Amino acid sequence: MTYNVIYDGNCNLCVTLVQLLESLDSGKMFEYAPMQNEETLSRFGITPKDCEMGMILIDADAPQRRWQGSDAAEEIGRLLPIGIIFVEAYRALPGVKWAGDRIYEQIRDNRYTLFGKRTATYQSGYPISCSSQGTCSD
């Protein structure tokens, strides 16, 4: 299974987390595109306005299955080896999911102030491929 991660390629925190995920996964399960890549966004029917709600995770085998924001972060965690244990514990604790969602929103909305903005958009070494989108005709 492959999942497509749409992230903010100008956000220092976002890029650091993508780089961590790249090092853990080495492109086996996740492929990436910055939300600044309008061509990729249009292939998925994603608008820049959609990206304002945070990172997006797309199931490449069933592109209608999507997660966004803190739900995307949780799903990525769930997909990682032994990650499901932590995600299920997090979701099971009363009020923690709600608090996590609010914290995600605050970080999302203030990410450049809190963590800085890159001078150049980060391009992953594991870009979303045409085969995972099924829409390329190259």
JSON list of C-alpha atoms in Angstrom, two decimals:
[
{"chain": "A", "resi": 1, "resn": "MET", "atom": "CA", "xyz": [0.00, 0.00, 0.00]},
{"chain": "A", "resi": 2, "resn": "THR", "atom": "CA", "xyz": [1.15, 3.49, -0.78]},
{"chain": "A", "resi": 3, "resn": "TYR", "atom": "CA", "xyz": [0.01, 6.71, 0.80]},
{"chain": "A", "resi": 4, "resn": "ASN", "atom": "CA", "xyz": [0.52, 10.21, -0.51]},
{"chain": "A", "resi": 5, "resn": "VAL", "atom": "CA", "xyz": [1.46, 12.91, 1.98]},
{"chain": "A", "resi": 6, "resn": "ILE", "atom": "CA", "xyz": [0.75, 16.53, 1.03]},
{"chain": "A", "resi": 7, "resn": "TYR", "atom": "CA", "xyz": [2.77, 18.77, 3.36]},
{"chain": "A", "resi": 8, "resn": "ASP", "atom": "CA", "xyz": [3.81, 22.42, 3.62]},
{"chain": "A", "resi": 9, "resn": "GLY", "atom": "CA", "xyz": [7.21, 22.45, 1.92]},
{"chain": "A", "resi": 10, "resn": "ASN", "atom": "CA", "xyz": [7.93, 25.95, 3.26]},
{"chain": "A", "resi": 11, "resn": "CYS", "atom": "CA", "xyz": [7.36, 25.12, 6.94]},
{"chain": "A", "resi": 12, "resn": "ASN", "atom": "CA", "xyz": [10.45, 24.19, 8.93]},
{"chain": "A", "resi": 13, "resn": "LEU", "atom": "CA", "xyz": [8.49, 21.95, 11.33]},
{"chain": "A", "resi": 14, "resn": "CYS", "atom": "CA", "xyz": [6.57, 20.24, 8.52]},
{"chain": "A", "resi": 15, "resn": "VAL", "atom": "CA", "xyz": [9.74, 19.56, 6.54]},
{"chain": "A", "resi": 16, "resn": "THR", "atom": "CA", "xyz": [11.55, 18.22, 9.60]},
{"chain": "A", "resi": 17, "resn": "LEU", "atom": "CA", "xyz": [8.68, 15.80, 10.26]},
{"chain": "A", "resi": 18, "resn": "VAL", "atom": "CA", "xyz": [8.61, 14.72, 6.59]},
{"chain": "A", "resi": 19, "resn": "GLN", "atom": "CA", "xyz": [12.37, 14.12, 6.71]},
{"chain": "A", "resi": 20, "resn": "LEU", "atom": "CA", "xyz": [11.92, 12.01, 9.85]},
{"chain": "A", "resi": 21, "resn": "LEU", "atom": "CA", "xyz": [9.19, 9.99, 8.16]},
{"chain": "A", "resi": 22, "resn": "GLU", "atom": "CA", "xyz": [11.39, 9.60, 5.07]},
{"chain": "A", "resi": 23, "resn": "SER", "atom": "CA", "xyz": [14.20, 8.21, 7.21]},
{"chain": "A", "resi": 24, "resn": "LEU", "atom": "CA", "xyz": [11.85, 5.76, 8.94]},
{"chain": "A", "resi": 25, "resn": "ASP", "atom": "CA", "xyz": [10.06, 4.61, 5.78]},
{"chain": "A", "resi": 26, "resn": "SER", "atom": "CA", "xyz": [12.55, 5.15, 2.91]},
{"chain": "A", "resi": 27, "resn": "GLY", "atom": "CA", "xyz": [9.71, 5.61, 0.43]},
{"chain": "A", "resi": 28, "resn": "LYS", "atom": "CA", "xyz": [8.25, 2.14, 0.96]},
{"chain": "A", "resi": 29, "resn": "MET", "atom": "CA", "xyz": [4.81, 3.26, 2.13]},
{"chain": "A", "resi": 30, "resn": "PHE", "atom": "CA", "xyz": [4.78, 7.04, 1.82]},
{"chain": "A", "resi": 31, "resn": "GLU", "atom": "CA", "xyz": [5.35, 9.39, -1.11]},
{"chain": "A", "resi": 32, "resn": "TYR", "atom": "CA", "xyz": [5.34, 13.15, -0.73]},
{"chain": "A", "resi": 33, "resn": "ALA", "atom": "CA", "xyz": [4.44, 16.39, -2.45]},
{"chain": "A", "resi": 34, "resn": "PRO", "atom": "CA", "xyz": [4.59, 19.90, -1.06]},
{"chain": "A", "resi": 35, "resn": "MET", "atom": "CA", "xyz": [1.30, 21.77, -1.04]},
{"chain": "A", "resi": 36, "resn": "GLN", "atom": "CA", "xyz": [3.10, 24.38, -3.12]},
{"chain": "A", "resi": 37, "resn": "ASN", "atom": "CA", "xyz": [3.12, 21.93, -6.07]},
{"chain": "A", "resi": 38, "resn": "GLU", "atom": "CA", "xyz": [-0.03, 23.10, -7.85]},
{"chain": "A", "resi": 39, "resn": "GLU", "atom": "CA", "xyz": [0.21, 20.45, -10.58]},
{"chain": "A", "resi": 40, "resn": "THR", "atom": "CA", "xyz": [0.09, 17.60, -8.05]},
{"chain": "A", "resi": 41, "resn": "LEU", "atom": "CA", "xyz": [-2.68, 19.30, -6.09]},
{"chain": "A", "resi": 42, "resn": "SER", "atom": "CA", "xyz": [-4.80, 19.66, -9.21]},
{"chain": "A", "resi": 43, "resn": "ARG", "atom": "CA", "xyz": [-4.34, 15.96, -10.06]},
{"chain": "A", "resi": 44, "resn": "PHE", "atom": "CA", "xyz": [-5.95, 15.14, -6.73]},
{"chain": "A", "resi": 45, "resn": "GLY", "atom": "CA", "xyz": [-8.58, 17.86, -6.96]},
{"chain": "A", "resi": 46, "resn": "ILE", "atom": "CA", "xyz": [-7.04, 19.73, -4.02]},
{"chain": "A", "resi": 47, "resn": "THR", "atom": "CA", "xyz": [-7.13, 23.51, -3.90]},
{"chain": "A", "resi": 48, "resn": "PRO", "atom": "CA", "xyz": [-4.74, 25.81, -2.04]},
{"chain": "A", "resi": 49, "resn": "LYS", "atom": "CA", "xyz": [-7.71, 26.65, 0.21]},
{"chain": "A", "resi": 50, "resn": "ASP", "atom": "CA", "xyz": [-8.03, 22.93, 1.08]},
{"chain": "A", "resi": 51, "resn": "CYS", "atom": "CA", "xyz": [-4.40, 23.00, 2.22]},
{"chain": "A", "resi": 52, "resn": "GLU", "atom": "CA", "xyz": [-5.16, 25.68, 4.80]},
{"chain": "A", "resi": 53, "resn": "MET", "atom": "CA", "xyz": [-6.65, 22.94, 7.01]},
{"chain": "A", "resi": 54, "resn": "GLY", "atom": "CA", "xyz": [-3.30, 21.15, 7.31]},
{"chain": "A", "resi": 55, "resn": "MET", "atom": "CA", "xyz": [-1.43, 18.21, 5.89]},
{"chain": "A", "resi": 56, "resn": "ILE", "atom": "CA", "xyz": [-3.33, 15.70, 3.76]},
{"chain": "A", "resi": 57, "resn": "LEU", "atom": "CA", "xyz": [-2.87, 11.94, 3.60]},
{"chain": "A", "resi": 58, "resn": "ILE", "atom": "CA", "xyz": [-4.32, 10.11, 0.60]},
{"chain": "A", "resi": 59, "resn": "ASP", "atom": "CA", "xyz": [-4.64, 6.37, 0.13]},
{"chain": "A", "resi": 60, "resn": "ALA", "atom": "CA", "xyz": [-3.06, 5.92, -3.32]},
{"chain": "A", "resi": 61, "resn": "ASP", "atom": "CA", "xyz": [-5.08, 2.73, -3.94]},
{"chain": "A", "resi": 62, "resn": "ALA", "atom": "CA", "xyz": [-8.37, 4.43, -3.06]},
{"chain": "A", "resi": 63, "resn": "PRO", "atom": "CA", "xyz": [-7.82, 8.20, -3.51]},
{"chain": "A", "resi": 64, "resn": "GLN", "atom": "CA", "xyz": [-11.27, 8.99, -2.14]},
{"chain": "A", "resi": 65, "resn": "ARG", "atom": "CA", "xyz": [-9.93, 7.85, 1.26]},
{"chain": "A", "resi": 66, "resn": "ARG", "atom": "CA", "xyz": [-8.31, 10.95, 2.72]},
{"chain": "A", "resi": 67, "resn": "TRP", "atom": "CA", "xyz": [-7.34, 12.28, 6.11]},
{"chain": "A", "resi": 68, "resn": "GLN", "atom": "CA", "xyz": [-6.44, 15.85, 6.93]},
{"chain": "A", "resi": 69, "resn": "GLY", "atom": "CA", "xyz": [-4.84, 17.76, 9.75]},
{"chain": "A", "resi": 70, "resn": "SER", "atom": "CA", "xyz": [-4.49, 15.92, 13.04]},
{"chain": "A", "resi": 71, "resn": "ASP", "atom": "CA", "xyz": [-6.42, 12.97, 11.60]},
{"chain": "A", "resi": 72, "resn": "ALA", "atom": "CA", "xyz": [-3.72, 12.62, 8.91]},
{"chain": "A", "resi": 73, "resn": "ALA", "atom": "CA", "xyz": [-0.98, 12.73, 11.54]},
{"chain": "A", "resi": 74, "resn": "GLU", "atom": "CA", "xyz": [-2.77, 10.04, 13.57]},
{"chain": "A", "resi": 75, "resn": "GLU", "atom": "CA", "xyz": [-3.27, 7.83, 10.51]},
{"chain": "A", "resi": 76, "resn": "ILE", "atom": "CA", "xyz": [0.42, 8.12, 9.60]},
{"chain": "A", "resi": 77, "resn": "GLY", "atom": "CA", "xyz": [1.30, 7.15, 13.16]},
{"chain": "A", "resi": 78, "resn": "ARG", "atom": "CA", "xyz": [-1.11, 4.22, 13.02]},
{"chain": "A", "resi": 79, "resn": "LEU", "atom": "CA", "xyz": [0.50, 2.96, 9.79]},
{"chain": "A", "resi": 80, "resn": "LEU", "atom": "CA", "xyz": [4.03, 2.94, 11.22]},
{"chain": "A", "resi": 81, "resn": "PRO", "atom": "CA", "xyz": [5.35, -0.20, 12.91]},
{"chain": "A", "resi": 82, "resn": "ILE", "atom": "CA", "xyz": [3.95, -0.39, 16.47]},
{"chain": "A", "resi": 83, "resn": "GLY", "atom": "CA", "xyz": [2.45, 3.07, 15.96]},
{"chain": "A", "resi": 84, "resn": "ILE", "atom": "CA", "xyz": [-1.07, 1.71, 16.27]},
{"chain": "A", "resi": 85, "resn": "ILE", "atom": "CA", "xyz": [-0.46, 1.00, 19.97]},
{"chain": "A", "resi": 86, "resn": "PHE", "atom": "CA", "xyz": [0.31, 4.66, 20.67]},
{"chain": "A", "resi": 87, "resn": "VAL", "atom": "CA", "xyz": [-2.44, 6.06, 18.45]},
{"chain": "A", "resi": 88, "resn": "GLU", "atom": "CA", "xyz": [-5.11, 3.83, 19.98]},
{"chain": "A", "resi": 89, "resn": "ALA", "atom": "CA", "xyz": [-3.97, 4.75, 23.50]},
{"chain": "A", "resi": 90, "resn": "TYR", "atom": "CA", "xyz": [-4.04, 8.43, 22.55]},
{"chain": "A", "resi": 91, "resn": "ARG", "atom": "CA", "xyz": [-7.53, 8.12, 21.10]},
{"chain": "A", "resi": 92, "resn": "ALA", "atom": "CA", "xyz": [-8.81, 6.13, 24.10]},
{"chain": "A", "resi": 93, "resn": "LEU", "atom": "CA", "xyz": [-7.87, 8.67, 26.77]},
{"chain": "A", "resi": 94, "resn": "PRO", "atom": "CA", "xyz": [-10.81, 10.99, 27.49]},
{"chain": "A", "resi": 95, "resn": "GLY", "atom": "CA", "xyz": [-10.29, 14.50, 26.17]},
{"chain": "A", "resi": 96, "resn": "VAL", "atom": "CA", "xyz": [-6.83, 13.85, 24.73]},
{"chain": "A", "resi": 97, "resn": "LYS", "atom": "CA", "xyz": [-8.00, 13.61, 21.11]},
{"chain": "A", "resi": 98, "resn": "TRP", "atom": "CA", "xyz": [-9.92, 16.89, 21.48]},
{"chain": "A", "resi": 99, "resn": "ALA", "atom": "CA", "xyz": [-6.88, 18.60, 23.04]},
{"chain": "A", "resi": 100, "resn": "GLY", "atom": "CA", "xyz": [-4.58, 17.16, 20.38]},
{"chain": "A", "resi": 101, "resn": "ASP", "atom": "CA", "xyz": [-6.83, 18.52, 17.63]},
{"chain": "A", "resi": 102, "resn": "ARG", "atom": "CA", "xyz": [-6.75, 22.01, 19.21]},
{"chain": "A", "resi": 103, "resn": "ILE", "atom": "CA", "xyz": [-2.96, 21.90, 19.60]},
{"chain": "A", "resi": 104, "resn": "TYR", "atom": "CA", "xyz": [-2.59, 20.81, 15.96]},
{"chain": "A", "resi": 105, "resn": "GLU", "atom": "CA", "xyz": [-4.78, 23.75, 14.86]},
{"chain": "A", "resi": 106, "resn": "GLN", "atom": "CA", "xyz": [-2.70, 26.23, 16.86]},
{"chain": "A", "resi": 107, "resn": "ILE", "atom": "CA", "xyz": [0.57, 24.91, 15.45]},
{"chain": "A", "resi": 108, "resn": "ARG", "atom": "CA", "xyz": [-0.89, 24.78, 11.91]},
{"chain": "A", "resi": 109, "resn": "ASP", "atom": "CA", "xyz": [-2.11, 28.37, 12.09]},
{"chain": "A", "resi": 110, "resn": "ASN", "atom": "CA", "xyz": [1.11, 29.73, 13.64]},
{"chain": "A", "resi": 111, "resn": "ARG", "atom": "CA", "xyz": [3.75, 27.40, 12.15]},
{"chain": "A", "resi": 112, "resn": "TYR", "atom": "CA", "xyz": [5.83, 30.09, 10.44]},
{"chain": "A", "resi": 113, "resn": "THR", "atom": "CA", "xyz": [5.88, 32.27, 13.56]},
{"chain": "A", "resi": 114, "resn": "LEU", "atom": "CA", "xyz": [6.72, 29.34, 15.85]},
{"chain": "A", "resi": 115, "resn": "PHE", "atom": "CA", "xyz": [9.15, 27.39, 13.64]},
{"chain": "A", "resi": 116, "resn": "GLY", "atom": "CA", "xyz": [10.10, 29.68, 10.77]},
{"chain": "A", "resi": 117, "resn": "LYS", "atom": "CA", "xyz": [9.63, 29.62, 7.03]},
{"chain": "A", "resi": 118, "resn": "ARG", "atom": "CA", "xyz": [12.12, 28.11, 4.60]},
{"chain": "A", "resi": 119, "resn": "THR", "atom": "CA", "xyz": [13.57, 30.23, 1.81]},
{"chain": "A", "resi": 120, "resn": "ALA", "atom": "CA", "xyz": [13.04, 27.38, -0.68]},
{"chain": "A", "resi": 121, "resn": "THR", "atom": "CA", "xyz": [10.31, 24.75, -0.88]},
{"chain": "A", "resi": 122, "resn": "TYR", "atom": "CA", "xyz": [11.52, 21.30, 0.23]},
{"chain": "A", "resi": 123, "resn": "GLN", "atom": "CA", "xyz": [11.17, 18.60, -2.41]},
{"chain": "A", "resi": 124, "resn": "SER", "atom": "CA", "xyz": [11.17, 15.06, -1.04]},
{"chain": "A", "resi": 125, "resn": "GLY", "atom": "CA", "xyz": [13.47, 12.39, -2.40]},
{"chain": "A", "resi": 126, "resn": "TYR", "atom": "CA", "xyz": [10.34, 10.21, -2.50]},
{"chain": "A", "resi": 127, "resn": "PRO", "atom": "CA", "xyz": [7.94, 12.25, -4.66]},
{"chain": "A", "resi": 128, "resn": "ILE", "atom": "CA", "xyz": [4.42, 11.18, -5.48]},
{"chain": "A", "resi": 129, "resn": "SER", "atom": "CA", "xyz": [4.72, 9.08, -8.60]},
{"chain": "A", "resi": 130, "resn": "CYS", "atom": "CA", "xyz": [2.41, 8.97, -11.55]},
{"chain": "A", "resi": 131, "resn": "SER", "atom": "CA", "xyz": [1.64, 5.31, -10.90]},
{"chain": "A", "resi": 132, "resn": "SER", "atom": "CA", "xyz": [0.31, 6.11, -7.43]},
{"chain": "A", "resi": 133, "resn": "GLN", "atom": "CA", "xyz": [-2.01, 8.73, -8.88]},
{"chain": "A", "resi": 134, "resn": "GLY", "atom": "CA", "xyz": [-3.11, 6.82, -11.94]},
{"chain": "A", "resi": 135, "resn": "THR", "atom": "CA", "xyz": [-3.53, 10.11, -13.74]},
{"chain": "A", "resi": 136, "resn": "CYS", "atom": "CA", "xyz": [-0.25, 10.76, -15.52]},
{"chain": "A", "resi": 137, "resn": "SER", "atom": "CA", "xyz": [0.03, 10.26, -19.23]},
{"chain": "A", "resi": 138, "resn": "ASP", "atom": "CA", "xyz": [3.76, 10.87, -19.69]}
]
